[in-house]
Short mmCIF file of C-alpha atoms and ligand atoms in Angstrom, two decimals:
data_model
loop_
_atom_site.label_atom_id
_atom_site.label_comp_id
_atom_site.label_asym_id
_atom_site.label_seq_id
_atom_site.Cartn_x
_atom_site.Cartn_y
_atom_site.Cartn_z
CA MET V 144 22.56 -70.46 3.37
CA ASP V 145 23.47 -67.24 5.18
CA MET V 146 20.62 -65.32 6.75
CA THR V 147 19.98 -61.84 5.41
CA ARG V 148 18.89 -58.81 7.38
CA GLU V 149 15.77 -58.80 5.26
CA LYS V 150 14.86 -62.35 6.29
CA ILE V 151 15.51 -61.70 9.99
CA GLY V 152 13.53 -58.46 9.65
CA GLN V 153 10.58 -60.47 8.31
CA THR V 154 10.85 -62.91 11.20
CA LEU V 155 10.84 -60.05 13.70
CA GLU V 156 7.88 -58.54 11.89
CA SER V 157 5.99 -61.81 12.34
CA TYR V 158 6.79 -62.04 16.07
CA ASP V 159 4.17 -61.11 18.67
CA LYS V 160 5.98 -58.16 20.28
CA LYS V 161 4.07 -58.58 23.52
CA LYS V 162 5.35 -62.13 23.90
CA LEU V 163 9.03 -61.76 23.02
CA LYS V 164 11.28 -64.19 24.86
CA ILE V 165 15.01 -64.20 25.46
CA ALA V 166 16.84 -67.46 24.81
CA THR V 167 20.39 -68.64 25.21
CA ILE V 168 22.48 -71.73 25.85
CA CYS V 169 22.82 -72.57 29.57
CA SER V 170 26.50 -71.66 29.92
CA HIS V 171 28.86 -68.66 30.11
CA THR V 172 26.65 -65.69 31.17
CA ALA V 173 23.27 -67.43 31.07
CA LEU V 174 22.43 -66.94 34.77
CA GLN V 175 22.99 -63.21 34.38
CA ILE V 176 21.04 -63.02 31.10
CA PHE V 177 18.01 -64.87 32.56
CA HIS V 178 18.20 -62.88 35.80
CA GLY V 179 18.34 -59.58 33.89
CA ALA V 180 15.46 -60.54 31.60
CA ARG V 181 13.38 -61.51 34.64
CA GLN V 182 14.06 -58.08 36.19
CA GLU V 183 12.73 -56.51 32.98
CA GLY V 184 9.69 -58.79 32.86
CA ILE V 185 10.75 -60.80 29.78
CA LYS V 186 10.26 -64.58 29.76
CA THR V 187 13.29 -66.75 29.07
CA ILE V 188 14.22 -70.06 27.47
CA GLY V 189 17.35 -72.01 28.41
CA ILE V 190 18.80 -74.46 25.91
CA CYS V 191 20.61 -77.12 27.89
CA THR V 192 21.79 -80.68 28.09
CA PRO V 193 19.84 -82.85 30.57
CA ASN V 194 22.62 -82.97 33.17
CA ARG V 195 23.06 -79.20 33.21
CA ARG V 196 19.46 -78.41 34.03
CA LYS V 197 19.86 -78.98 37.75
CA VAL V 198 22.68 -76.46 37.94
CA TYR V 199 20.36 -73.73 36.69
CA GLU V 200 17.50 -74.91 38.87
CA ALA V 201 19.85 -74.45 41.82
CA PHE V 202 19.66 -70.67 41.23
CA PRO V 203 15.94 -69.85 41.02
CA LEU V 204 16.40 -66.16 40.14
CA GLY V 205 18.85 -66.99 37.36
CA CYS V 206 16.92 -70.01 36.12
CA PRO V 207 15.15 -69.74 32.76
CA ASP V 208 11.34 -69.86 32.74
CA GLU V 209 11.51 -72.89 30.46
CA PHE V 210 14.14 -75.31 29.26
CA ILE V 211 14.60 -76.91 25.89
CA GLU V 212 16.80 -79.95 26.35
CA VAL V 213 19.20 -80.98 23.60
CA ASP V 214 21.81 -83.74 23.46
CA ASP V 215 24.41 -81.48 21.95
CA LEU V 216 24.61 -77.73 22.63
CA LYS V 217 25.47 -77.24 18.95
CA ASP V 218 21.88 -78.12 18.10
CA ILE V 219 20.01 -74.85 18.50
CA PRO V 220 16.31 -75.82 18.26
CA SER V 221 15.46 -73.10 15.74
CA ASP V 222 11.89 -74.13 14.93
CA GLU V 223 10.85 -74.22 18.57
CA LEU V 224 12.52 -70.90 19.27
CA LEU V 225 10.86 -69.24 16.30
CA GLU V 226 7.47 -70.45 17.49
CA GLU V 227 8.18 -68.93 20.90
CA ASN V 228 9.03 -65.43 19.50
CA ALA V 229 12.53 -65.95 20.86
CA ILE V 230 15.54 -63.70 20.46
CA LEU V 231 18.89 -65.39 21.05
CA VAL V 232 21.57 -63.71 23.11
CA PRO V 233 24.92 -64.91 21.74
CA HIS V 234 27.57 -65.40 24.42
CA GLY V 235 31.03 -66.95 24.31
CA SER V 236 29.82 -70.55 24.55
CA LEU V 237 27.11 -70.08 21.97
CA VAL V 238 29.64 -68.59 19.56
CA GLU V 239 32.06 -71.44 20.24
CA TYR V 240 29.52 -74.28 19.96
CA SER V 241 27.63 -72.93 16.97
CA GLY V 242 30.71 -71.84 15.02
CA ASP V 243 29.98 -71.55 11.31
CA LEU V 244 26.28 -72.27 11.87
CA LEU V 245 25.84 -68.77 13.31
CA SER V 246 25.48 -67.02 9.97
CA SER V 247 22.75 -69.37 8.76
CA MET V 248 20.81 -69.54 12.03
CA ALA V 249 17.16 -68.59 11.45
CA VAL V 250 16.57 -67.26 14.97
CA PRO V 251 17.06 -63.48 15.41
CA MET V 252 20.10 -62.63 17.52
CA VAL V 253 20.86 -59.62 19.70
CA GLY V 254 23.55 -57.51 18.05
CA ASN V 255 24.98 -57.94 14.59
CA ARG V 256 25.85 -61.57 13.83
CA ASP V 257 28.37 -60.39 11.21
CA SER V 258 30.46 -58.93 14.05
CA LEU V 259 30.88 -62.45 15.46
CA CYS V 260 32.66 -63.52 12.26
CA TRP V 261 35.09 -60.65 12.76
CA GLU V 262 35.71 -61.76 16.34
CA LYS V 263 36.33 -65.39 15.32
CA ASP V 264 38.91 -64.61 12.66
CA ARG V 265 42.14 -63.23 14.20
CA LEU V 266 43.28 -61.51 11.01
CA LYS V 267 39.97 -59.71 10.66
CA MET V 268 39.97 -58.83 14.34
CA PHE V 269 43.40 -57.22 14.04
CA GLU V 270 42.24 -55.34 10.95
CA TRP V 271 39.29 -54.04 13.01
CA MET V 272 41.50 -53.09 15.98
CA LYS V 273 44.08 -51.34 13.82
CA ALA V 274 41.42 -49.50 11.82
CA SER V 275 40.07 -48.31 15.19
CA GLY V 276 43.43 -46.74 15.98
CA LEU V 277 44.17 -49.17 18.82
CA GLN V 278 47.74 -50.09 19.60
CA VAL V 279 48.14 -53.84 19.21
CA PRO V 280 50.92 -56.34 20.07
CA ALA V 281 53.26 -57.24 17.21
CA THR V 282 52.42 -60.47 15.40
CA ILE V 283 55.68 -62.30 14.89
CA GLU V 284 56.78 -64.94 12.35
CA PRO V 285 57.94 -68.12 14.16
CA ASP V 286 61.43 -67.85 12.62
CA LYS V 287 61.80 -64.30 13.93
CA ILE V 288 60.89 -64.88 17.57
CA ASP V 289 63.38 -62.79 19.53
CA ARG V 290 61.44 -62.02 22.74
CA PRO V 291 58.79 -63.67 24.93
CA CYS V 292 55.75 -64.36 22.76
CA VAL V 293 52.35 -65.91 23.45
CA VAL V 294 51.46 -68.68 21.03
CA LYS V 295 47.70 -68.92 20.56
CA LEU V 296 45.96 -71.92 19.08
CA ALA V 297 43.42 -71.17 16.36
CA GLY V 298 39.94 -71.10 17.81
CA ALA V 299 41.25 -71.84 21.31
CA LYS V 300 38.86 -70.41 23.85
CA GLY V 301 39.60 -69.12 27.30
CA GLY V 302 43.36 -69.23 26.82
CA ARG V 303 43.56 -73.04 26.86
CA GLY V 304 46.67 -74.43 25.23
CA TYR V 305 48.46 -71.07 25.01
CA ARG V 306 52.15 -71.06 25.81
CA VAL V 307 54.96 -68.54 26.02
CA VAL V 308 58.00 -69.22 23.85
CA ASN V 309 61.25 -67.30 23.63
CA SER V 310 62.89 -68.58 20.45
CA PRO V 311 62.12 -70.28 17.09
CA GLU V 312 63.52 -73.54 18.53
CA GLU V 313 61.14 -73.47 21.46
CA PHE V 314 58.28 -72.66 19.11
CA TYR V 315 58.97 -75.63 16.79
CA GLU V 316 59.42 -77.97 19.73
CA HIS V 317 55.80 -77.41 20.77
CA PHE V 318 53.88 -76.12 17.76
CA GLU V 319 55.50 -77.60 14.62
CA GLY V 320 52.90 -77.79 11.85
CA MET V 321 50.09 -76.32 13.95
CA ASN V 322 47.75 -73.47 13.02
CA VAL V 323 48.72 -70.83 15.59
CA THR V 324 49.30 -67.09 16.04
CA VAL V 325 52.46 -65.75 17.67
CA GLN V 326 52.03 -62.50 19.54
CA GLU V 327 54.52 -60.38 21.40
CA TYR V 328 53.91 -60.80 25.17
CA LEU V 329 52.43 -57.57 26.53
CA ILE V 330 53.77 -56.31 29.83
CA GLY V 331 51.39 -54.54 32.19
CA VAL V 332 48.00 -54.83 33.89
CA ARG V 333 45.19 -56.56 32.06
CA VAL V 334 42.07 -54.40 31.77
CA TYR V 335 38.88 -55.71 30.19
CA PRO V 336 36.27 -52.92 29.85
CA HIS V 337 32.67 -53.98 29.14
CA TYR V 338 30.83 -51.64 26.79
CA PHE V 339 27.25 -51.41 25.64
CA TYR V 340 26.54 -49.55 22.42
CA SER V 341 23.00 -48.30 21.94
CA PRO V 342 22.07 -46.83 18.57
CA LEU V 343 18.61 -46.06 19.96
CA SER V 344 19.41 -42.94 21.95
CA ARG V 345 22.08 -40.28 22.08
CA GLU V 346 22.88 -39.60 25.71
CA GLY V 347 26.10 -39.70 27.69
CA TYR V 348 29.13 -40.61 25.59
CA HIS V 349 28.25 -40.14 21.94
CA ALA V 350 29.40 -42.80 19.52
CA SER V 351 28.22 -43.34 16.00
CA GLU V 352 24.50 -42.53 15.82
CA GLY V 353 23.95 -43.36 19.51
CA HIS V 354 26.06 -43.67 22.62
CA ILE V 355 28.25 -46.11 24.51
CA GLU V 356 27.97 -47.02 28.17
CA LEU V 357 30.86 -48.36 30.23
CA MET V 358 29.03 -51.08 32.17
CA GLY V 359 32.00 -52.45 34.10
CA ILE V 360 35.61 -53.60 33.96
CA ASP V 361 37.14 -56.91 35.00
CA ARG V 362 40.40 -58.70 35.21
CA ARG V 363 40.69 -62.42 34.76
CA PHE V 364 42.11 -65.14 36.88
CA GLU V 365 44.06 -67.56 34.76
CA SER V 366 45.56 -70.87 35.78
CA ASN V 367 48.37 -71.09 36.55
CA ILE V 368 49.97 -67.73 35.70
CA ASP V 369 47.87 -65.71 38.14
CA GLU V 370 48.97 -67.70 41.17
CA SER V 371 52.55 -68.05 40.00
CA TYR V 372 53.99 -66.17 42.97
CA ARG V 373 52.82 -69.05 45.22
CA MET V 374 54.58 -71.66 43.13
CA GLU V 375 57.69 -69.51 43.05
CA LYS V 376 57.57 -69.07 46.83
CA VAL V 377 57.50 -72.81 47.44
CA GLY V 378 60.32 -73.34 44.99
CA LEU V 379 58.39 -75.04 42.19
CA SER V 380 59.32 -74.49 38.60
CA PHE V 381 56.35 -74.48 36.24
CA THR V 382 55.30 -73.63 32.71
CA PRO V 383 53.00 -70.58 32.67
CA SER V 384 49.53 -71.29 31.29
CA PHE V 385 46.58 -68.99 30.63
CA THR V 386 43.39 -71.00 31.11
CA VAL V 387 40.70 -68.61 32.29
CA VAL V 388 39.18 -69.85 35.54
CA GLY V 389 37.29 -66.79 36.76
CA ASN V 390 37.09 -63.03 36.89
CA GLU V 391 37.58 -60.34 39.47
CA LEU V 392 36.48 -56.76 39.88
CA LEU V 393 38.68 -53.98 38.59
CA VAL V 394 38.30 -50.23 38.92
CA VAL V 395 40.85 -48.16 37.04
CA ARG V 396 42.32 -44.81 38.01
CA GLU V 397 39.83 -42.25 36.88
CA SER V 398 42.13 -40.48 34.46
CA LEU V 399 42.23 -43.66 32.34
CA LEU V 400 38.52 -43.42 31.58
CA GLU V 401 39.10 -40.89 28.82
CA ASN V 402 41.21 -43.44 26.96
CA ILE V 403 38.81 -46.27 27.67
CA MET V 404 35.79 -44.36 26.40
CA GLU V 405 37.61 -43.26 23.26
CA MET V 406 38.71 -46.82 22.51
CA GLY V 407 35.08 -47.90 22.79
CA ARG V 408 33.88 -45.10 20.55
CA ASN V 409 36.51 -45.85 17.90
CA VAL V 410 35.75 -49.58 17.91
CA THR V 411 32.02 -48.82 17.57
CA GLU V 412 32.44 -46.37 14.72
CA THR V 413 34.90 -48.60 12.87
CA ALA V 414 32.48 -51.52 13.19
CA ASP V 415 29.90 -49.33 11.44
CA ARG V 416 32.21 -48.80 8.49
CA LEU V 417 33.55 -52.37 8.27
CA PHE V 418 30.49 -54.55 8.78
CA GLY V 419 27.37 -52.61 9.66
CA GLY V 420 27.89 -51.90 13.35
CA ILE V 421 28.00 -53.52 16.75
CA PRO V 422 24.81 -52.78 18.70
CA GLY V 423 24.75 -54.26 22.20
CA PRO V 424 27.56 -55.51 24.42
CA PHE V 425 31.23 -55.85 23.52
CA CYS V 426 34.60 -55.89 25.26
CA ILE V 427 38.12 -54.84 24.33
CA GLU V 428 40.81 -56.99 25.95
CA THR V 429 43.72 -54.75 26.80
CA VAL V 430 46.94 -54.47 28.71
CA CYS V 431 47.81 -51.11 30.25
CA ASP V 432 51.55 -50.58 30.53
CA GLU V 433 53.60 -48.57 33.04
CA ASN V 434 53.32 -45.46 30.88
CA LEU V 435 49.53 -45.84 31.02
CA ASN V 436 49.30 -46.77 27.34
CA PHE V 437 46.70 -49.35 26.34
CA PHE V 438 47.44 -52.23 24.00
CA ALA V 439 44.50 -54.26 22.71
CA PHE V 440 44.91 -57.94 21.90
CA GLU V 441 41.32 -59.00 21.33
CA ILE V 442 37.74 -57.76 20.89
CA SER V 443 34.76 -59.82 22.00
CA ALA V 444 31.79 -58.71 19.93
CA ARG V 445 29.24 -59.90 22.50
CA ILE V 446 28.64 -60.21 26.24
CA VAL V 447 31.79 -61.38 28.07
CA ALA V 448 32.03 -63.61 31.14
CA GLY V 449 33.64 -60.80 33.16
CA THR V 450 30.21 -59.16 33.36
CA ASN V 451 29.14 -62.02 35.68
CA ILE V 452 30.81 -60.16 38.53
CA TYR V 453 28.09 -57.53 38.37
CA PRO V 454 24.60 -59.06 38.56
CA GLN V 455 23.65 -56.10 40.74
CA GLY V 456 25.52 -53.52 38.72
CA SER V 457 29.12 -52.34 38.80
CA PRO V 458 31.10 -49.38 40.16
CA TYR V 459 30.51 -47.80 36.71
CA SER V 460 26.89 -48.74 36.02
CA ALA V 461 26.11 -47.10 39.39
CA TYR V 462 26.74 -43.74 37.69
CA LEU V 463 24.57 -44.62 34.68
CA PHE V 464 21.46 -46.10 36.27
CA ASN V 465 19.49 -45.45 39.42
CA GLU V 466 18.92 -49.17 39.86
CA PRO V 467 21.07 -52.32 39.78
CA MET V 468 21.91 -52.83 36.11
CA SER V 469 23.79 -55.89 34.93
CA MET V 470 24.76 -56.35 31.30
CA GLY V 471 22.09 -59.05 31.08
CA ARG V 472 19.45 -56.62 32.27
CA ARG V 473 20.78 -53.89 29.96
CA ILE V 474 20.31 -56.20 26.98
CA ALA V 475 16.74 -57.03 28.02
CA ARG V 476 15.98 -53.33 28.49
CA GLU V 477 17.32 -52.51 25.01
CA ILE V 478 15.08 -55.18 23.49
CA LYS V 479 12.10 -53.65 25.29
CA SER V 480 12.94 -50.12 24.12
CA ALA V 481 13.53 -51.22 20.53
CA ALA V 482 10.26 -53.17 20.47
CA LYS V 483 8.41 -50.13 21.81
CA GLN V 484 9.96 -47.83 19.21
CA GLY V 485 9.45 -50.32 16.36
CA LYS V 486 13.24 -50.53 15.93
CA LEU V 487 14.06 -54.18 16.68
CA PRO V 488 15.95 -54.67 13.38
CA LYS V 489 18.35 -51.92 14.46
CA ILE V 490 19.67 -53.99 17.37
CA ILE V 491 18.92 -57.52 16.22
CA PHE V 492 20.26 -59.54 13.29
P1 AMP Z 213 42.75 -64.49 24.71
O1 AMP Z 213 42.31 -65.87 24.29
O2 AMP Z 213 43.33 -63.71 23.58
O3 AMP Z 213 41.64 -63.75 25.41
O4 AMP Z 213 43.91 -64.67 25.78
C1 AMP Z 213 43.78 -65.40 26.97
C2 AMP Z 213 44.72 -64.82 27.99
O5 AMP Z 213 46.07 -64.92 27.56
C3 AMP Z 213 44.50 -63.33 28.25
O6 AMP Z 213 43.49 -63.08 29.21
C4 AMP Z 213 45.86 -62.88 28.73
O7 AMP Z 213 46.08 -63.14 30.09
C5 AMP Z 213 46.80 -63.76 27.96
N1 AMP Z 213 47.27 -63.07 26.74
C6 AMP Z 213 46.73 -63.15 25.51
N2 AMP Z 213 47.44 -62.41 24.63
C7 AMP Z 213 48.43 -61.83 25.32
C8 AMP Z 213 49.52 -60.97 25.00
N3 AMP Z 213 49.73 -60.54 23.74
N4 AMP Z 213 50.38 -60.61 25.98
C9 AMP Z 213 50.20 -61.04 27.26
N5 AMP Z 213 49.22 -61.86 27.63
C10 AMP Z 213 48.34 -62.26 26.69
#
């Protein structure tokens, strides 16, 4: 059965606010989340498989204070977490592994879990992006493919299995009968801004009842497309692929910030209207073309892996905080502020 805000509110009410813990699956942005919580003095719990534990122990400052070992990362140990006053931080792996279980999970989660359903469903995500006034790539029927298009597998994560096709014939050769989305290929520079929306205070860039902070921007490194010039140089022919391998720092020309902040504000305010808001971290995946127009092809309604570049803060968080502030630390700080103000249900569902 789906969890209600009322039920999660009761759970939060029953928690010992002085002993709140932050929990997440050991994957994706976990090192950063544990590191940030430690900086804010909050204890942490890592849910991991036995063989993964040593990886986290190899990084003492990013290692959780305690581990709960599970055989399958899908099995969130809800009862144990509830006993520990734990708040889950959903990241990309948690969303992928837990899938449909997210809405019924008894453990309180940072942000609005309803937003994760909007991120998982491409039709809903496009509805959200369009309602936010973002320009988006055309979605094209397979029979009408007349230009380079990216074909995206349903539920595929990190770009795995995507392929560019140029015609209906090429599409049917590779994707006949499969559940996929065909999107016009966007030309330009990929820009992934990381936002944090706080409904708890109204400083800086106003959005909805609070404000948004631009915590950083990244660009991804995808295999093999991002090293294609090397293959071309040595005379290899290859099929472009888009599997995300890592991320790199990006700073945009300063005049683009106006657009970036407005996109964030619009996405935040539209989330309010559509599904009750998006407190906490989110990211809009965009391509900026040669006329400096942004096109958005995805929203991640949670912390993104690109934030891992900035455990000590970013070239943007430097202008927001007088101390190193990662997204992981920002989340922990928001939990602390909300607990102090008696407003946990505002940022946790
Ligand atoms: P996604 O799973 O939507 O985040 O996409 C994975 C990667 O595929 C992105 O980081 C981009 O490099 C690439 N990609 C996705 N959609 C498009 C698009 N419409 N045009 C160009 N590249 C895209």
